[in-house]
XYZ file of C-alpha atoms in Angstrom:
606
model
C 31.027 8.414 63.389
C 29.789 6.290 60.455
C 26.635 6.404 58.621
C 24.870 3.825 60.783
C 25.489 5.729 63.921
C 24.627 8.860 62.302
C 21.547 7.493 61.177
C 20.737 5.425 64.547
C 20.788 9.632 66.090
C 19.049 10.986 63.555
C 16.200 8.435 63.695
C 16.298 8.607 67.632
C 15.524 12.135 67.493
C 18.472 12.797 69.905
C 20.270 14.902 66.898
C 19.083 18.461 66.715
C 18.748 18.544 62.725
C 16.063 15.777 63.238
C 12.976 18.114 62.939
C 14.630 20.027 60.547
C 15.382 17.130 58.869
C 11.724 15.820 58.945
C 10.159 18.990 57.927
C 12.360 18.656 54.766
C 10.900 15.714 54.070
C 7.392 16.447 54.327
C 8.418 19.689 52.233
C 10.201 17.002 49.460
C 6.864 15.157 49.427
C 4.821 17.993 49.054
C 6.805 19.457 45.957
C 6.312 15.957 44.518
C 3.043 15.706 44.853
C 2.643 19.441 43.155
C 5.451 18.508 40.248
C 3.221 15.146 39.566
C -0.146 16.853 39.709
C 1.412 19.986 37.477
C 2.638 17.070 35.177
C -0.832 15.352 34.825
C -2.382 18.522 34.343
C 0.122 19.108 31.524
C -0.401 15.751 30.259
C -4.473 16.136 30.143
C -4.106 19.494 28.533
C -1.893 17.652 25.622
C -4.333 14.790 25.468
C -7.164 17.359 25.275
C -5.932 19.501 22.345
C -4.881 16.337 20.286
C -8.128 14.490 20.642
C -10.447 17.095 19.938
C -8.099 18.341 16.623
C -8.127 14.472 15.553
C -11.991 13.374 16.574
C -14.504 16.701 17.225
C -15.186 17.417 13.708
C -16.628 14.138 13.191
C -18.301 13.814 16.084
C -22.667 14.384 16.351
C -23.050 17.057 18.362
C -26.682 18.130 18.074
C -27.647 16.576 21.863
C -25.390 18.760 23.318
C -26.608 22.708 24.059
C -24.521 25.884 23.102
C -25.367 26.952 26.778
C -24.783 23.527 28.504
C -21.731 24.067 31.130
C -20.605 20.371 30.838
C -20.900 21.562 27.149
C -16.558 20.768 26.622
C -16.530 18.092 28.924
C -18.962 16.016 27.403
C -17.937 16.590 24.113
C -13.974 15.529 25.321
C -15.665 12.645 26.783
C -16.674 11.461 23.523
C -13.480 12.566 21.684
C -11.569 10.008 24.325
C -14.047 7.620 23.527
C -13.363 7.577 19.255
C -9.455 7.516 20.547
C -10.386 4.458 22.414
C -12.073 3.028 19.365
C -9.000 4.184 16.737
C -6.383 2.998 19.039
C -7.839 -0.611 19.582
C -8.583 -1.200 15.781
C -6.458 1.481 13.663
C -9.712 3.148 11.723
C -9.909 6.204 10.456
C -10.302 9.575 12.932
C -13.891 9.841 11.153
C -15.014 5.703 11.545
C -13.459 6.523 15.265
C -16.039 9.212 15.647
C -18.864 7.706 14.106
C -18.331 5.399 16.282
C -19.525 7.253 19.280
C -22.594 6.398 21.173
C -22.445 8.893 23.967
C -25.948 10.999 25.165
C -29.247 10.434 26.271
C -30.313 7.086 26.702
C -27.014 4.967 25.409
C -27.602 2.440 28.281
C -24.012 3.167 29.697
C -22.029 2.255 26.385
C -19.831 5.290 24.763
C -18.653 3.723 21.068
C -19.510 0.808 19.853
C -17.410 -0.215 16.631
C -17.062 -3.681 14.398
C -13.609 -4.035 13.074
C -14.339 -6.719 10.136
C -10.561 -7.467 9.769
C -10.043 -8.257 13.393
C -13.775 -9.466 13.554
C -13.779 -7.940 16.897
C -16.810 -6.072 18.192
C -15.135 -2.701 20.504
C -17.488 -1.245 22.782
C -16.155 1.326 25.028
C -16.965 3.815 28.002
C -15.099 6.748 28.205
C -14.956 9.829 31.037
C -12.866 12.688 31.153
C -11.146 13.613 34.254
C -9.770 17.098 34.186
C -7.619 16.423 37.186
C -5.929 13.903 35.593
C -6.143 11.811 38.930
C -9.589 9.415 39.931
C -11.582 6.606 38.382
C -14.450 6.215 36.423
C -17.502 5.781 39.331
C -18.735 1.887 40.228
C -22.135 2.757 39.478
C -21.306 3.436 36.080
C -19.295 0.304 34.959
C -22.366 -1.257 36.530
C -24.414 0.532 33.581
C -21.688 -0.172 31.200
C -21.867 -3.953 31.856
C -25.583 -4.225 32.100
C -25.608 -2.126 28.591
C -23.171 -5.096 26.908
C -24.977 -7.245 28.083
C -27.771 -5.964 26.065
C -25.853 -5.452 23.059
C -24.719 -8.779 23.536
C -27.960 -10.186 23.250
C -29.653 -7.915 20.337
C -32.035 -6.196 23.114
C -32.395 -3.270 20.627
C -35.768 -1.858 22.901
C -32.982 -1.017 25.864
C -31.273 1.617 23.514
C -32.336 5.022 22.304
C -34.597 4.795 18.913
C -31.569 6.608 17.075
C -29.321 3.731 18.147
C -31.516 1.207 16.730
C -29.753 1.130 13.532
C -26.017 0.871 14.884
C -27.087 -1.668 17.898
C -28.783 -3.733 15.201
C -25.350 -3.712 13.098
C -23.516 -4.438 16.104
C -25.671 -7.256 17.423
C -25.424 -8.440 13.412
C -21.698 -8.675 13.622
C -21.316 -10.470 16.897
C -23.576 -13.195 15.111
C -21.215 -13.652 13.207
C -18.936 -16.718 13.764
C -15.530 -16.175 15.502
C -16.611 -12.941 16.051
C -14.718 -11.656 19.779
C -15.855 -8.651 22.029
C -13.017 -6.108 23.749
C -14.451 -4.508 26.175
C -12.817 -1.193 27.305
C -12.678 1.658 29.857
C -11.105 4.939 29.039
C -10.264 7.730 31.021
C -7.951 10.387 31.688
C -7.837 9.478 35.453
C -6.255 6.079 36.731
C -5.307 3.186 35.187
C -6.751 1.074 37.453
C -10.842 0.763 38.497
C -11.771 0.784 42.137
C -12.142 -3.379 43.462
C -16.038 -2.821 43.162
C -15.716 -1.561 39.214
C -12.698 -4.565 38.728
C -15.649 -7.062 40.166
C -18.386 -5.855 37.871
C -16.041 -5.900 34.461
C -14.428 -9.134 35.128
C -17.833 -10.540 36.264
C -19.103 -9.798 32.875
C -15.748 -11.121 31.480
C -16.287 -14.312 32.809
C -20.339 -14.364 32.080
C -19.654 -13.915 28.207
C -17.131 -16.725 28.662
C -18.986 -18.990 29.490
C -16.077 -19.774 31.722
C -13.810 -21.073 29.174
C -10.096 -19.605 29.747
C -9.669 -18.951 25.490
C -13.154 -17.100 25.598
C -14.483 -14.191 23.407
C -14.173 -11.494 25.340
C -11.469 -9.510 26.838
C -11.467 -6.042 28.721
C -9.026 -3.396 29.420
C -8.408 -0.557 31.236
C -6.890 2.749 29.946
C -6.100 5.711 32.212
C -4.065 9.109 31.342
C -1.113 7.552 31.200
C -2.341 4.786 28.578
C -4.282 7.363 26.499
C -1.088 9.753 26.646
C 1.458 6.964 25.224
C -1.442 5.759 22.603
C -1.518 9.472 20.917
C 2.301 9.533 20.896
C 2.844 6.552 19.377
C 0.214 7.412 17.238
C 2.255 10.889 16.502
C 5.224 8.225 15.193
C 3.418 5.735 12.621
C 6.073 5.700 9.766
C 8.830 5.903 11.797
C 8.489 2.431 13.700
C 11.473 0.866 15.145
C 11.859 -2.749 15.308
C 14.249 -4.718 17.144
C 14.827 -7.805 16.057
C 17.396 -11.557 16.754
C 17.452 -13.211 13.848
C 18.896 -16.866 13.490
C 20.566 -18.452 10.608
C 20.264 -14.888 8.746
C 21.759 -13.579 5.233
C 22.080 -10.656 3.326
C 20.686 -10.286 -0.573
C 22.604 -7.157 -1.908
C 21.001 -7.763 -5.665
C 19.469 -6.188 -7.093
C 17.574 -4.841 -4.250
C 19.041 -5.073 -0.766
C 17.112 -7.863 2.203
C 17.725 -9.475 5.123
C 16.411 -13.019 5.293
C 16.173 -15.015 8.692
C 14.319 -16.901 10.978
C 12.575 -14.945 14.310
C 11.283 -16.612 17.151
C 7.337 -16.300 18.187
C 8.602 -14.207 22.193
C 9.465 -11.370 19.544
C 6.191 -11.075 17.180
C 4.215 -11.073 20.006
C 6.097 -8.208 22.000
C 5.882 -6.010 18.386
C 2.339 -6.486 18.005
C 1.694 -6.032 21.657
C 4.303 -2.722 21.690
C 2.809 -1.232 18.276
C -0.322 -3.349 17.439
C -2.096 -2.685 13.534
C 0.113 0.442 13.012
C 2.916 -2.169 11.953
C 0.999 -3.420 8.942
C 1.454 -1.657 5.865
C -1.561 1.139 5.837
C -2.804 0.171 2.262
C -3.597 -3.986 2.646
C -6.618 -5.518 3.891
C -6.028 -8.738 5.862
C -7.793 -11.356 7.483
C -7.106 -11.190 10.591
C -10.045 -12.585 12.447
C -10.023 -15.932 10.110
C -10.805 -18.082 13.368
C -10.189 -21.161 10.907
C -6.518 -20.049 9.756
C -5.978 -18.210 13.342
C -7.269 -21.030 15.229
C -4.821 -23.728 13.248
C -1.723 -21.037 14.244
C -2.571 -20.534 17.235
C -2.865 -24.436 18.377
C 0.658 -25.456 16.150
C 2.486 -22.275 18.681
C 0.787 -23.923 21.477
C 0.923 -27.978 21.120
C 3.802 -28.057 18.603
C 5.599 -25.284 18.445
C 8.774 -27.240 16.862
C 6.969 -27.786 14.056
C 5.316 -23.948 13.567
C 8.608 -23.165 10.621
C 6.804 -26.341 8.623
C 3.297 -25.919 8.780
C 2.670 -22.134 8.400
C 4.178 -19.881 6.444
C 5.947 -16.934 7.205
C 6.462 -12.863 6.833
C 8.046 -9.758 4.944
C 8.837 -6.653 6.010
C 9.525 -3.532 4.523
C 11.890 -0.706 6.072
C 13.312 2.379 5.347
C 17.033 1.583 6.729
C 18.427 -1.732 8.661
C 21.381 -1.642 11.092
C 22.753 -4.479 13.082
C 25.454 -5.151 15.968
C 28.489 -5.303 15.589
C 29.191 -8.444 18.109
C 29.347 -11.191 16.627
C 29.704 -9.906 13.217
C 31.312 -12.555 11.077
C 28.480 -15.206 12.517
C 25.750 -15.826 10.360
C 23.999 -18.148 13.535
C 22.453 -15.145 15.213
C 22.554 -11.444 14.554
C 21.071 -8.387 16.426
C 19.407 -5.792 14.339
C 17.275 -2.653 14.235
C 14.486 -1.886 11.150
C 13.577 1.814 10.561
C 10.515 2.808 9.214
C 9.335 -0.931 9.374
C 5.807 -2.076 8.348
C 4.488 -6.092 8.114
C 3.625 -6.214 4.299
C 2.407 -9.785 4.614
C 1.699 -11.905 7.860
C 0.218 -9.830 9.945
C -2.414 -12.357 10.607
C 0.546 -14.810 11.902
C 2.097 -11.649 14.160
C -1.670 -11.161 15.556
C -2.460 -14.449 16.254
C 1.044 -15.155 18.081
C 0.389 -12.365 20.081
C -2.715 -14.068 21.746
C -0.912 -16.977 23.132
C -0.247 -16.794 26.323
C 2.209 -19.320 27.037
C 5.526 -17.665 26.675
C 7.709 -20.472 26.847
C 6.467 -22.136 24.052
C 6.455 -19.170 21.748
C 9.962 -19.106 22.999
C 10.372 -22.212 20.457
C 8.016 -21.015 17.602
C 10.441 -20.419 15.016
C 8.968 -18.121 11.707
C 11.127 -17.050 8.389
C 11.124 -14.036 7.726
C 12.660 -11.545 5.361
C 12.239 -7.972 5.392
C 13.178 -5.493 2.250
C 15.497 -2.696 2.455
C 14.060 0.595 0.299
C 16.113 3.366 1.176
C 18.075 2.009 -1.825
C 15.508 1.104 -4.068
C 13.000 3.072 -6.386
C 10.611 4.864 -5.207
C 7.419 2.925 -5.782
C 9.353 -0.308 -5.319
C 7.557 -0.469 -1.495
C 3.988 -0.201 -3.175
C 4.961 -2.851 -5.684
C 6.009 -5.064 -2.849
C 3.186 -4.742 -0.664
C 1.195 -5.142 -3.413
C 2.309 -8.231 -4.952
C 2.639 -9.533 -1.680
C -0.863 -9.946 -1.519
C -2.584 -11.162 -4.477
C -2.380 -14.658 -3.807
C -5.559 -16.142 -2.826
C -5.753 -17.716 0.600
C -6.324 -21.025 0.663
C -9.051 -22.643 3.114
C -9.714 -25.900 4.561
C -13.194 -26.009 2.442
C -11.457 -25.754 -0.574
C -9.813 -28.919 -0.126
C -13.555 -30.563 -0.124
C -14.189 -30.336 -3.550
C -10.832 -33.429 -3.307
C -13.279 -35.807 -1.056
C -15.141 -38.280 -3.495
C -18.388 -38.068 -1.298
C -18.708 -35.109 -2.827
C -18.537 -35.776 -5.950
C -20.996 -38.419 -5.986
C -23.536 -36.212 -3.685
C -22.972 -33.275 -6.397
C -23.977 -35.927 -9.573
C -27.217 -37.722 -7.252
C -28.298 -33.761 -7.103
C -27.538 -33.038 -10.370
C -29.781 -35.699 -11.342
C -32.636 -34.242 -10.159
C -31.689 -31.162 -11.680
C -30.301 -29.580 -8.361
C -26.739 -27.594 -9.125
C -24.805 -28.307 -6.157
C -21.714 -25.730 -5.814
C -18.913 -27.194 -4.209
C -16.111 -24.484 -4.786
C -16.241 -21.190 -3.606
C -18.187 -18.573 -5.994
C -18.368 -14.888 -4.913
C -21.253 -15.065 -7.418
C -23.431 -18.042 -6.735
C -27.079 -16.843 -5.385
C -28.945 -20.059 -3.876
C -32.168 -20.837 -5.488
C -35.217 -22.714 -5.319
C -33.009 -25.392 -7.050
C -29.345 -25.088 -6.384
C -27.225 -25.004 -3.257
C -23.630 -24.735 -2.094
C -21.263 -26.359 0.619
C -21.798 -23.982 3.496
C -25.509 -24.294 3.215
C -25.555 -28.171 2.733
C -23.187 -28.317 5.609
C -25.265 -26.108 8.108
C -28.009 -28.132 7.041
C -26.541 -31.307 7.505
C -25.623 -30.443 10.802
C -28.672 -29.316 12.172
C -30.468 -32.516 11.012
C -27.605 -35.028 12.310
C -29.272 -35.860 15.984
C -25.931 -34.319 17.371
C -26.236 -30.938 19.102
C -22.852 -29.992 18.959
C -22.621 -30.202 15.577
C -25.214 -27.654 14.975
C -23.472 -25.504 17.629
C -20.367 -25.866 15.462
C -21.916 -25.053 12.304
C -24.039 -21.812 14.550
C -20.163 -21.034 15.936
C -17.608 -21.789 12.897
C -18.657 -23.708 9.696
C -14.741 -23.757 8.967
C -14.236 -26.569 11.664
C -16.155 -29.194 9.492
C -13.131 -28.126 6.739
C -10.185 -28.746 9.028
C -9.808 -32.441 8.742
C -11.511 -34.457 5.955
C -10.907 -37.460 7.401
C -12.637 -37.253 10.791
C -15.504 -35.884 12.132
C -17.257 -33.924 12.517
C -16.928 -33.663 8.760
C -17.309 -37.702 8.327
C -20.202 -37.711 10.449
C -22.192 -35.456 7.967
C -20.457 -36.478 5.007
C -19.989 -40.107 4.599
C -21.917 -42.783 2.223
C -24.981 -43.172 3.916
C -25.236 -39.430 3.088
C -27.407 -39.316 -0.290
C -28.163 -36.283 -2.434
C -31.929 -36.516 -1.798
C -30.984 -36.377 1.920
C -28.808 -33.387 1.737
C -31.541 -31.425 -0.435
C -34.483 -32.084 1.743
C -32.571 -30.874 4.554
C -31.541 -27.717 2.831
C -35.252 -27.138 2.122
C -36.383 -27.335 5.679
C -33.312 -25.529 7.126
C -35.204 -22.571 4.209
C -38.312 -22.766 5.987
C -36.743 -22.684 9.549
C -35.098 -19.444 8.547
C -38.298 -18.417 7.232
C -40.701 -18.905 9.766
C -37.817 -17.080 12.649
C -37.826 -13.984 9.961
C -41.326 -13.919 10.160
C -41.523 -14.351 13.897
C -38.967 -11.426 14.289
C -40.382 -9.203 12.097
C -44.470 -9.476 14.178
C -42.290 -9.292 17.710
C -43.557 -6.636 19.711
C -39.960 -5.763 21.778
C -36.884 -7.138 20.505
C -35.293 -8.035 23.749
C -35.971 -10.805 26.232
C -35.745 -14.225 25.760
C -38.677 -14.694 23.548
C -36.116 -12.334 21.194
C -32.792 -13.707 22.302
C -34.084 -17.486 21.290
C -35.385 -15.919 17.581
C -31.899 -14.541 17.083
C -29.079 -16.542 19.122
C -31.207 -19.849 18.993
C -31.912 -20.288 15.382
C -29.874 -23.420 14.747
C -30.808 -24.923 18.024
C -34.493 -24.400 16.721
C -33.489 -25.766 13.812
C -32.282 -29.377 15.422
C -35.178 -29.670 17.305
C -37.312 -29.122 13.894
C -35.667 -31.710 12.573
C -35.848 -34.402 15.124
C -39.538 -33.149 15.425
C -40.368 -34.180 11.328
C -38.441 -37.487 11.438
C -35.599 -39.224 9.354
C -38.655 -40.406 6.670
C -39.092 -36.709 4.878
C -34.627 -36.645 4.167
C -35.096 -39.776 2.733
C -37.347 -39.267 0.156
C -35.887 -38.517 -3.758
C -36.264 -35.014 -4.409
C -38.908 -35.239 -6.976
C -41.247 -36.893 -4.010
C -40.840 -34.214 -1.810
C -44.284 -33.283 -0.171
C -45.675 -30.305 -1.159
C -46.976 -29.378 1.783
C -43.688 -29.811 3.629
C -43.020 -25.864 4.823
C -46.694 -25.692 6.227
C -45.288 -29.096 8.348
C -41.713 -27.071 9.041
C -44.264 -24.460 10.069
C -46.264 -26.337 12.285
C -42.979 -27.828 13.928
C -41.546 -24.555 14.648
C -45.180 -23.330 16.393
C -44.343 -26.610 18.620
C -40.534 -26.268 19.274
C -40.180 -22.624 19.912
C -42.404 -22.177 22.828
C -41.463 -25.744 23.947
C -37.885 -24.014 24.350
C -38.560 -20.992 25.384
C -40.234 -21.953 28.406
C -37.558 -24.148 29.093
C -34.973 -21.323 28.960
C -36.905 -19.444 31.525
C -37.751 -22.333 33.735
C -34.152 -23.480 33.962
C -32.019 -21.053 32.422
C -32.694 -17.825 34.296
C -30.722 -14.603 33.390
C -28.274 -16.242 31.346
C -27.015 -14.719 28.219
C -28.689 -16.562 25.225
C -25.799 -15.431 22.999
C -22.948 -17.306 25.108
C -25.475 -20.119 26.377
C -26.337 -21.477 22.708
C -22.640 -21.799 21.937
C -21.926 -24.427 24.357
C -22.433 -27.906 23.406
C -23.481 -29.241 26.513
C -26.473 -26.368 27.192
C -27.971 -26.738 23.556
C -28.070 -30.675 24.141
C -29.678 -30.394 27.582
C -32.309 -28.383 25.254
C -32.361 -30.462 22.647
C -33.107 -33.667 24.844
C -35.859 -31.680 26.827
C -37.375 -30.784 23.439
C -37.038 -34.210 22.174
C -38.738 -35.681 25.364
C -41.202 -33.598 26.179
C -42.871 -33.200 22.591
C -44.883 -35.850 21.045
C -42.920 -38.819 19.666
C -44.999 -39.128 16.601
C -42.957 -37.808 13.624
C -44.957 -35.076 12.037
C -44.068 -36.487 9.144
């Protein structure tokens, strides 16, 4: 008999082994089950002693009892949420820990943590399973999302009074422009969330997208087996290995031994996805959240990515030891090769950025140089030296480019004039004062008083974007001939008093959440158009030297009309919407800004 007919009896139950045969089975499945559930246990027993040797000393402990029985599992509950915050940004163990959120009253959110490199806000909830198997309940991703969304819109009276401080940091970064939000769920259960918990998260997802596909905010989910293969790659940072194909490579063998090449985009992105910020040399500080420069890589890899080799530039490497394949070997057109002990000593923002576009095939065509430096040959601070020098050069910007554009010129000498210093270049030293300004303030200012609402949503969003192309707007509709100094003075002034009457508003609010707080906070520039539009073209006009002096109690008396004006409009038509995502669309803030402009008085205030 063959197989098949053997099988055909066995099935059929007319073969006498067949219950034998099934009870073996059931006993196969059952030592299975045991071996995977002995292994998990294992597993959380590894991920318990390494988080709480890495993350308990720095951890606030005072809300927890001596006595409490939940005592170790709330305090491993707050280790695995510092892990979640060290592996997603590569802090410290102690900024990981500091981090943490987790006791009474922390409206469902764990750690909270701003990574200014990344500019990415990472607020986590974490729950340790000692089984190893399980999910983090519905109810409390429900808590988690409704506690974001709080964070999200600087509702610091829906945390505890000692969170006040770090929500009110938090809420301060995600002002910030090009600021993103990754939102993750730790545990040492599944790596997967029930449907119900899935639906909440990616409901929230969506909400702080405003549904735009290349939103702010992302969300993960890490279960035991995530956490587990975090803390051992964590366990090998110095001894990376990269793989790499390069194309058109050679060797330098003097005096110091390289490889120089060109890589395609497909293999940045799987390093950075494989090994993330523990590729970049541990002593540099880069920009990586630069929306300006990331935003400009980003669209070249996507639109053009035969031209990325042109436009950007590319990276170095340093590594311990380099071996490559030995097909191929006397071709110079492609070679296979492994770097040992490699870190990114310069374009790490490039690798980062790469790894965020999601269209495959055309990073398939991205083409970078790169050239990576051997050491294992070389002296022994020859690495520092490298990774030093590789990053001294200032980074140029699209703004600097401004100071080129002859508008500018002739706006700086009508101000000067007057005796207004107008700073064009950057200055890490210029203070604004009753009679100077600089580019970023003339811009915003500019902006808000243009009649265009989505130019004071760009300027609220990314200034940078006025910088990117000289030659077009929305740069040439705020900078262009019919632009005067007077004009851009006087508008500096009032955007002053704007800001000034919303700090003073702030500071006599009786709860700092809502929408009467969310509009203070998220709506200042759209305030700030409507202000303008509400005084009239007639005030910009005037020369400096005739400026009313009476013109902040009129900014004043414009804001008292605008604000509530809005506000009620927000409520009446904008119910339980986010004020942090709404006032960066364009088309929401000028909806609001044509309701404003309608339904106050037409008369110019001014």
């Amino acid at each position: 008999m063959d197989i098949g007919e053997w099988s055909l009896l066995i099935c059929s139950g007319t073969f006498a082994p067949f219950n034998e045969l099934m009870f073996l089975l059931e006993l196969l499945e059952a030592v299975v089950a045991i071996g995977g559930r002995v292994l998990s246990s294992l597993k959380v027993r590894q991920i318990q002693s390494k988080i709480r040797s890495k993350f308990e000393s720095g951890l606030d402990l005072t809300g927890i009892s001596e006595t409490d029985p939940q005592r170790d599992v709330k305090i491993l509950t707050r280790c695995l949420a510092a892990f979640a915050v060290y592996n997603a940004t590569g802090c410290s163990n102690d900024e990981a820990a500091n981090a943490v959120w987790d006791g009474s009253d922390d409206n469902g959110i764990d750690a909270a943590f701003f990574d200014p490199e990344e500019r990415q806000v990472v607020v986590v909830q974490s729950k340790w399973i000692q089984s190893g198997s399980g999910e983090p309940e519905a109810s409390a991703i429900s808590n988690f999302a409704d506690g974001v969304r709080d964070l999200v819109e600087n509702a610091i009276d829906s945390f505890a009074e000692r969170l006040h401080s770090k929500v009110g940091e938090i809420s301060d970064a995600l002002m910030q422009p090009g600021t993103t939000i990754q939102l993750i769920v730790v545990s040492t259960g599944s790596s997967d969330l029930a449907l119900h918990g899935t639906r909440k998260l990616d409901r929230l997802v969506d909400e702080l997208n405003d549904g735009e596909d290349d939103g702010i905010a992302t969300s993960s989910i890490l279960g035991m087996s995530e956490v587990f293969k975090g803390l051992a790659s964590d366990a090998n940072v110095g001894q990376i290995k990269l793989a790499a194909t390069l194309l058109d490579w050679s060797r330098v063998t003097h005096p110091h031994k390289a490889y120089v090449g060109i890589i395609d985009g497909s293999q940045l992105k799987s390093w950075w996805q494989n090994h993330g910020k523990r590729i970049v040399a541990k002593n540099i500080r880069y920009a990586l959240g630069d929306t300006d420069v990331n935003s400009q890589i980003k669209a070249t890899a996507e639109n053009s990515p035969e031209d990325f080799w042109y436009f950007h530039n590319g990276i170095t490497l340093i590594a311990d030891e380099a071996s490559r394949a030995p097909s191929a070997s006397a071709s110079h057109a492609s070679g296979n090769f492994e770097f040992r002990g490699a870190s990114i000593v310069n374009g790490a923002q490039t690798v980062s950025t790469l790894a965020r576009v999601t269209d495959d095939e055309a990073l398939g065509s991205v083409k970078v140089s790169m050239r990576v430096i051997l050491l294992s040959e070389a002296p022994e601070d020859f690495g520092s030296n490298v990774t030093r020098t590789n990053n001294l050069q200032n980074r140029v910007e699209g703004r600097d480019f401004v100071s080129r554009d002859p508008e500018q010129d002739r706006i700086r000498g009508e101000m000067s004039l007057e005796q207004i210093d107008y700073q064009i270049h950057r200055s890490e030293d210029f203070v604004p004062t009753f009679n100077s300004c600089d580019l970023i303030e003339v811009t915003t200012a500019l902006a808000c008083a243009s009649s265009e609402p989505s130019h004071s949503v760009a300027a609220k969003t990314g200034i940078g974007r006025f910088y990117n192309d000289l030659s077009r707007a929305p740069y040439k509709a705020i900078f262009n001939p019919q632009t005067t100094g007077a004009r851009a003075f006087n508008a500096v002034r009032v955007l002053r008093s704007v800001d000034k009457w919303i700090a003073v508003r702030k500071s006599q609010a009786d709860r700092k959440s809502g929408y009467s707080w969310g509009l203070l906070v998220h709506g200042n520039r759209a305030i700030a158009a409507s202000v303008f539009e509400r005084l009239g073209n007639a005030l910009l006009d005037q020369p400096i030297s005739e400026f009313p002096d009476d013109y902040e109690s009129k900014v004043f008396a414009a804001c008292d009309e605008v604000y509530p004006s809005m506000l009620q409009h927000l409520q009446d038509d904008f119910p339980n919407k986010a004020l942090a995502v709404l006032f960066k669309g364009p088309t929401n803030c000028k909806m609001i800004y044509e309701y404003i402009s309608k339904n106050l008085s037409a008369q110019a205030l001014f």
